[in-house]
Short mmCIF file of N, CA and C in Angstrom, two decimals:
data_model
loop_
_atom_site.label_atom_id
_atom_site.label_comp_id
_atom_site.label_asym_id
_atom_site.label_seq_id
_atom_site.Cartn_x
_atom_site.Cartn_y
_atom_site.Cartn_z
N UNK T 1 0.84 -1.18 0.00
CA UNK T 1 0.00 0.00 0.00
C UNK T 1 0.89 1.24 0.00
N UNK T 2 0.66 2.07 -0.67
CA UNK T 2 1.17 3.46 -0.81
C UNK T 2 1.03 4.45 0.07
N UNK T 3 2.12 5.42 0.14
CA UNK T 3 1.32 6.27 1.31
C UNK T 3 0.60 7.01 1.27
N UNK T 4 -0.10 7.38 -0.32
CA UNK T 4 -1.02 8.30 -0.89
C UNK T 4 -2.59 7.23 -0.34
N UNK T 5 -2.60 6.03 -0.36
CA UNK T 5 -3.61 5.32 -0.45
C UNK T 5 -3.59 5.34 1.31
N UNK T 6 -2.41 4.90 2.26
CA UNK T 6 -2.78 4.83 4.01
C UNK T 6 -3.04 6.56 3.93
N UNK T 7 -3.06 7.37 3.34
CA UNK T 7 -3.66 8.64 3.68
C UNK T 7 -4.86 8.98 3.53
N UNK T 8 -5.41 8.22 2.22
CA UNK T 8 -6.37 8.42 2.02
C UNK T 8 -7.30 7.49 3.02
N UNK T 9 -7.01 5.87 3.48
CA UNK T 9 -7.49 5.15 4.23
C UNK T 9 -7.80 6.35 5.56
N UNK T 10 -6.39 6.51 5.84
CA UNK T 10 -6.79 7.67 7.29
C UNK T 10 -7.78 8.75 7.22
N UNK T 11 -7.55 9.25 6.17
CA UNK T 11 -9.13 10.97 5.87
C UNK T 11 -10.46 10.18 6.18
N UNK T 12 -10.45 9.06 5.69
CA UNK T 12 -11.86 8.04 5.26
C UNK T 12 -12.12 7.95 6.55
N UNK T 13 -11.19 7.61 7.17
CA UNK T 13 -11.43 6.71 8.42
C UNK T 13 -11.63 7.57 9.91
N UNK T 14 -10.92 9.15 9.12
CA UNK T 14 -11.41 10.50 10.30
C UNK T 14 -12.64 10.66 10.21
N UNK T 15 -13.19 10.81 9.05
CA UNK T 15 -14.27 11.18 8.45
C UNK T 15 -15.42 10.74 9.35
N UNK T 16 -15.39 9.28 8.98
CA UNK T 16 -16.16 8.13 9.56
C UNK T 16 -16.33 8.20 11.33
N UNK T 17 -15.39 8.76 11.47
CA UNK T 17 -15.54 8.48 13.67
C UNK T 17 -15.95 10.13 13.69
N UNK T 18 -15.86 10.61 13.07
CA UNK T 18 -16.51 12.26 12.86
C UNK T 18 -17.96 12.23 12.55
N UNK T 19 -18.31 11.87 11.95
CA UNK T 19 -19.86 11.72 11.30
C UNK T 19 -20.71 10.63 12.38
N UNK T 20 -19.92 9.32 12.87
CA UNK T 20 -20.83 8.76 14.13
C UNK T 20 -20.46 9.70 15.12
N UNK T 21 -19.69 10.77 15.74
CA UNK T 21 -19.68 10.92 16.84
C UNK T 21 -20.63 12.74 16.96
N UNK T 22 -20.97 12.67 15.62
CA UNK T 22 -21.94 14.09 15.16
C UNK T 22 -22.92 13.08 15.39
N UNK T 23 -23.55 11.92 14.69
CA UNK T 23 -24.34 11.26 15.38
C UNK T 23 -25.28 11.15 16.31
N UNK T 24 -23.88 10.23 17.18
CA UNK T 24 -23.91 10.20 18.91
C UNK T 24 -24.82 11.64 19.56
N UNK T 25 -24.16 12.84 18.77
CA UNK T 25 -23.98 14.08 20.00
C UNK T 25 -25.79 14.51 19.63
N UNK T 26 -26.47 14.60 18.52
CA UNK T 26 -27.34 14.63 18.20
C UNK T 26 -28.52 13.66 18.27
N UNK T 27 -27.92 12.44 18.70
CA UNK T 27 -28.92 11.88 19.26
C UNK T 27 -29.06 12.09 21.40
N UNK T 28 -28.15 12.99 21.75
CA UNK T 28 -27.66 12.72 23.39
C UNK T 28 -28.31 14.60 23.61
N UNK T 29 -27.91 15.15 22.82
CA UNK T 29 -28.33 16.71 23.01
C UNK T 29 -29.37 17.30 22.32
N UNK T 30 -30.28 18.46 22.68
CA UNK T 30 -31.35 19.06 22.36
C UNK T 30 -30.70 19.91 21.45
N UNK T 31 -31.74 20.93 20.65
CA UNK T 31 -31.42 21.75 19.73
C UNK T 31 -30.28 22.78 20.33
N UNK T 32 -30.83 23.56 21.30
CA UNK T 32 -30.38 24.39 22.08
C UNK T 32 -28.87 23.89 22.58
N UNK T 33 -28.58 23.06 23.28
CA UNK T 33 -27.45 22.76 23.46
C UNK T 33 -27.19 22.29 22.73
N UNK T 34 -27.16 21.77 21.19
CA UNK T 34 -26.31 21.61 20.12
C UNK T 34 -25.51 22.68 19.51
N UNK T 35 -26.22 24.02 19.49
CA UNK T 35 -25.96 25.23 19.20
C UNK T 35 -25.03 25.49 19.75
N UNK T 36 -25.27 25.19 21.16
CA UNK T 36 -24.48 25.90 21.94
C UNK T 36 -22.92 25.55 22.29
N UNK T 37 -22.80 24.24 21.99
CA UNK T 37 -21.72 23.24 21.27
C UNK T 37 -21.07 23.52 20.07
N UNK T 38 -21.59 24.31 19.15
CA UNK T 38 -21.36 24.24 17.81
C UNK T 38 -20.88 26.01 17.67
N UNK T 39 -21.45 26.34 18.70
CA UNK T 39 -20.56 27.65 19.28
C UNK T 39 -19.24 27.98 19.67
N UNK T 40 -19.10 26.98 21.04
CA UNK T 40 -18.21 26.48 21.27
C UNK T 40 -16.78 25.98 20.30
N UNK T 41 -17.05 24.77 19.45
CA UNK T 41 -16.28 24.40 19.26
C UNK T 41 -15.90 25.45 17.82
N UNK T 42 -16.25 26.47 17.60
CA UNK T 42 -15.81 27.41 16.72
C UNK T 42 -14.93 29.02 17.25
N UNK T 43 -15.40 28.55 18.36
CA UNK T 43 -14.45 29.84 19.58
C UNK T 43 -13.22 28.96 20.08
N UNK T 44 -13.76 27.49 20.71
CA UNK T 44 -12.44 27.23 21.19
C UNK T 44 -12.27 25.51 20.97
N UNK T 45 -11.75 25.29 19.87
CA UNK T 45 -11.98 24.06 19.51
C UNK T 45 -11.60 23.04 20.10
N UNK T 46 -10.70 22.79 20.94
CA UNK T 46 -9.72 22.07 21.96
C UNK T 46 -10.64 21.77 23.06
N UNK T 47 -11.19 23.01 23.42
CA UNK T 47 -12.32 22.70 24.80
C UNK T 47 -13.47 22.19 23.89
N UNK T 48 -14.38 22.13 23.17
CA UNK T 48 -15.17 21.73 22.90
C UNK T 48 -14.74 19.85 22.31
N UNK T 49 -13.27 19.82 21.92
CA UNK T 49 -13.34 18.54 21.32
C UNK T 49 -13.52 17.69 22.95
N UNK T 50 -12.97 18.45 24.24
CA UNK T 50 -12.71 18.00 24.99
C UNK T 50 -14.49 17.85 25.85
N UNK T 51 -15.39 18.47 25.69
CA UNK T 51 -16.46 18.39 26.20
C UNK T 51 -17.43 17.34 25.46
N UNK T 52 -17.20 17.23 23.85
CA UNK T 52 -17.98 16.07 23.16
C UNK T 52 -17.60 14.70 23.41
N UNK T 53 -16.40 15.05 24.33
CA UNK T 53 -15.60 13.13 24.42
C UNK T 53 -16.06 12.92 25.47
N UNK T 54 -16.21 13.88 26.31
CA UNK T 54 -17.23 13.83 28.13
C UNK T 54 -18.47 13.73 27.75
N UNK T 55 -18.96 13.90 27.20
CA UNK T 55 -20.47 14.47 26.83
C UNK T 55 -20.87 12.83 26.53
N UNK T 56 -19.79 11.83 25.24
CA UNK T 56 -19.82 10.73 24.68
C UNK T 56 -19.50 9.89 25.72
N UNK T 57 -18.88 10.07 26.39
CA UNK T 57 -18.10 8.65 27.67
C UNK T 57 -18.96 8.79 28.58
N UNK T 58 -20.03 10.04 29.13
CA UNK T 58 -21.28 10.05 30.24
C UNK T 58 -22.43 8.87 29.50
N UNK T 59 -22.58 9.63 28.44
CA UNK T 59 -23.61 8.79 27.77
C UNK T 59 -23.65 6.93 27.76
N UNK T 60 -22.52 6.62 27.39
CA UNK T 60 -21.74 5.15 27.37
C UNK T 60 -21.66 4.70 28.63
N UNK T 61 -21.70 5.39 29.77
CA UNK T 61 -21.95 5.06 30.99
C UNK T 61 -23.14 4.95 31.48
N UNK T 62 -23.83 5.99 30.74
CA UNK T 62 -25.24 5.69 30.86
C UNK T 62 -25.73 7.02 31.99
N UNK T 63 -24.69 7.86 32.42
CA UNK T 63 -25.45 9.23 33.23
C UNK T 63 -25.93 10.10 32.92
N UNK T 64 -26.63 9.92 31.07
CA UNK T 64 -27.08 10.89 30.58
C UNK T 64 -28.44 10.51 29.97
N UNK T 65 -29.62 10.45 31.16
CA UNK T 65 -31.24 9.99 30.70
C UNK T 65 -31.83 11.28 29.91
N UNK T 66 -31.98 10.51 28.63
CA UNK T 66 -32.86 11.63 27.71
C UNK T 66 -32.10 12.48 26.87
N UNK T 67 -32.34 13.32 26.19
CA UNK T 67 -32.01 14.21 26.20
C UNK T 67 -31.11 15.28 26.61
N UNK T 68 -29.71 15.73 26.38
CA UNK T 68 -29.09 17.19 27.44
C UNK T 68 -29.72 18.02 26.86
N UNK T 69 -30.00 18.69 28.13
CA UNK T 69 -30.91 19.82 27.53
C UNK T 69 -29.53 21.61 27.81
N UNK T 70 -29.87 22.43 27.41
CA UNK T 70 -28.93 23.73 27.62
C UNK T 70 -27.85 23.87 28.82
N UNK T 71 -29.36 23.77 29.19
CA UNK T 71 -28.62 23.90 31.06
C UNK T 71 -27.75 22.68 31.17
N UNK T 72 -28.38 21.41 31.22
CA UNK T 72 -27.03 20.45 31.63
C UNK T 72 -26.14 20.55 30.65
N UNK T 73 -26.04 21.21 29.63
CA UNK T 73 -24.27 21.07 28.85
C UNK T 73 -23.93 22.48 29.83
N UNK T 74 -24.23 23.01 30.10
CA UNK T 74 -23.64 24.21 31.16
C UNK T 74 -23.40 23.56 32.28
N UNK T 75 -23.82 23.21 33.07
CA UNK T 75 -23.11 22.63 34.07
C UNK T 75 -22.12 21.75 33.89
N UNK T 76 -21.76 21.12 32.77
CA UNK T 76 -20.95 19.87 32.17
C UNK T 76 -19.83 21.35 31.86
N UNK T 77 -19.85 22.23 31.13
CA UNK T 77 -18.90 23.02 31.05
C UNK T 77 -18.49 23.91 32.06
N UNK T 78 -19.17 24.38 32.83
CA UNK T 78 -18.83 24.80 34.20
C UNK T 78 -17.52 23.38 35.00
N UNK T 79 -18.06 22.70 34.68
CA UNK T 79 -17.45 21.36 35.62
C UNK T 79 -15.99 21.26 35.06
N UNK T 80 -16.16 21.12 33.55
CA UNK T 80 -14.68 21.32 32.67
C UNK T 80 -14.13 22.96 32.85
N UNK T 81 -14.55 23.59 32.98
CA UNK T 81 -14.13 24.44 32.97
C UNK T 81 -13.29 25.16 34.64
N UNK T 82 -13.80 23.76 35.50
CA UNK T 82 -12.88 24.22 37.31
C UNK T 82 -11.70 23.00 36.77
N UNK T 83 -11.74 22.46 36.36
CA UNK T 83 -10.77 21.24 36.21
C UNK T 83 -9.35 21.79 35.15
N UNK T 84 -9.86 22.83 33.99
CA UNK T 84 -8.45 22.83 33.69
C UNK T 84 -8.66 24.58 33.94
N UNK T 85 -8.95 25.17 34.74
CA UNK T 85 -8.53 26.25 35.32
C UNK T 85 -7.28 26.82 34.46
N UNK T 86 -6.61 27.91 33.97
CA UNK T 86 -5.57 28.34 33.85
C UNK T 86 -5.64 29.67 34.22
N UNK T 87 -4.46 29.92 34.66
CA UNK T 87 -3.81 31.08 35.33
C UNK T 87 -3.12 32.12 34.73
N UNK T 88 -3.79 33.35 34.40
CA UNK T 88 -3.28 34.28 33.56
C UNK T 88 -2.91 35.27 34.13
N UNK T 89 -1.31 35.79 34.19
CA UNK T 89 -0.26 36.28 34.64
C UNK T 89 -0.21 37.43 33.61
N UNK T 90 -0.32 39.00 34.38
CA UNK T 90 0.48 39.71 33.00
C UNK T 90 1.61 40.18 33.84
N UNK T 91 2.84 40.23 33.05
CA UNK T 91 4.02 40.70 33.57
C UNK T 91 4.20 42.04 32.78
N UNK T 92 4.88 43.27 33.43
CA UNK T 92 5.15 44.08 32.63
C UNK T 92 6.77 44.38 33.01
N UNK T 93 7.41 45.00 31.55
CA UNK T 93 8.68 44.97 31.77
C UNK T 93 8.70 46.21 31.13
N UNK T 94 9.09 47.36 31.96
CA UNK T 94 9.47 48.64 31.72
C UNK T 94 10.91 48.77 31.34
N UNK T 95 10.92 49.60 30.14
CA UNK T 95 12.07 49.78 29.62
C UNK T 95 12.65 51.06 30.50
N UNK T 96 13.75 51.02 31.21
CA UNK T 96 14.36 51.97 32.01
C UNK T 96 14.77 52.84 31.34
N UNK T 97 15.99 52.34 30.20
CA UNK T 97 16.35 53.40 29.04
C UNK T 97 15.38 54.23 28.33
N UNK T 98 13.81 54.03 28.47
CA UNK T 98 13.33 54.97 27.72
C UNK T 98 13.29 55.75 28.20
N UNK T 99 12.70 55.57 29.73
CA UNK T 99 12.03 56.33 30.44
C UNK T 99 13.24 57.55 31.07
N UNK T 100 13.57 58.22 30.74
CA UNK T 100 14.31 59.35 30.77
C UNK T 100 14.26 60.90 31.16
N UNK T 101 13.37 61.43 32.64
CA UNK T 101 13.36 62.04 33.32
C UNK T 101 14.21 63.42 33.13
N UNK T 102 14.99 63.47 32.64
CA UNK T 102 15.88 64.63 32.17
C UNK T 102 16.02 65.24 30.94
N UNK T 103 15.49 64.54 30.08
CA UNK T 103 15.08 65.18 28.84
C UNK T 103 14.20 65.83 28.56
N UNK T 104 13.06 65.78 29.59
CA UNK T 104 11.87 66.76 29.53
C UNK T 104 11.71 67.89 30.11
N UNK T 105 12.66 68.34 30.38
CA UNK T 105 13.36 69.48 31.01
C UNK T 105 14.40 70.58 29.86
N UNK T 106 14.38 69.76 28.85
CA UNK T 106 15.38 70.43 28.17
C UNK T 106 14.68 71.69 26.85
N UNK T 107 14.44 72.28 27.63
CA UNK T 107 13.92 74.12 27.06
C UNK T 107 14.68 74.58 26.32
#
């Protein structure tokens, strides 16, 4: 096999776990929180790939009766969202050489 053909096997085969797991999410979520998913994963795609694999492994467990409706994908993202917490630091670094106190004096 060629590696033009295991590439093409691989696109096929993204494709395919992409389209059942659009599926999955549409048969597990309401309109409203589909949207609101589809929001998501166009603002921040990393967190959303990371909430459809939670969203898919609740379901497979079976802690998801019915329907998610808005609100429970909000609390499901609230929940992801204390877990990877990040910490945003601004540092500032003043340039000393600019700042030059004696030149503004010079009449």
């Amino acid at each position: 096999m060629s590696n033009e053909e295991k590439a093409k096997q691989a696109r096929k085969m993204a494709e395919q776990e992409e389209i059942a797991k659009n599926t999955i999410l549409s048969q597990i979520l309401d309109q409203s929180a589909m949207a609101r998913l589809s929001n998501l994963s166009v603002a921040k795609p990393e967190k959303a790939k990371m909430v459809e694999n939670t969203i898919i492994q609740m379901a497979r467990m079976g802690q998801i009766a019915g329907k998610l409706s808005d609100e429970g994908l909000k609390q499901i993202l609230d929940r992801i969202a204390g877990q990877t917490k990040k910490t945003t630091t601004v540092k500032f670094d003043r340039r000393r050489a600019a700042i030059d106190s004696d030149s503004d004096n010079d009449n």
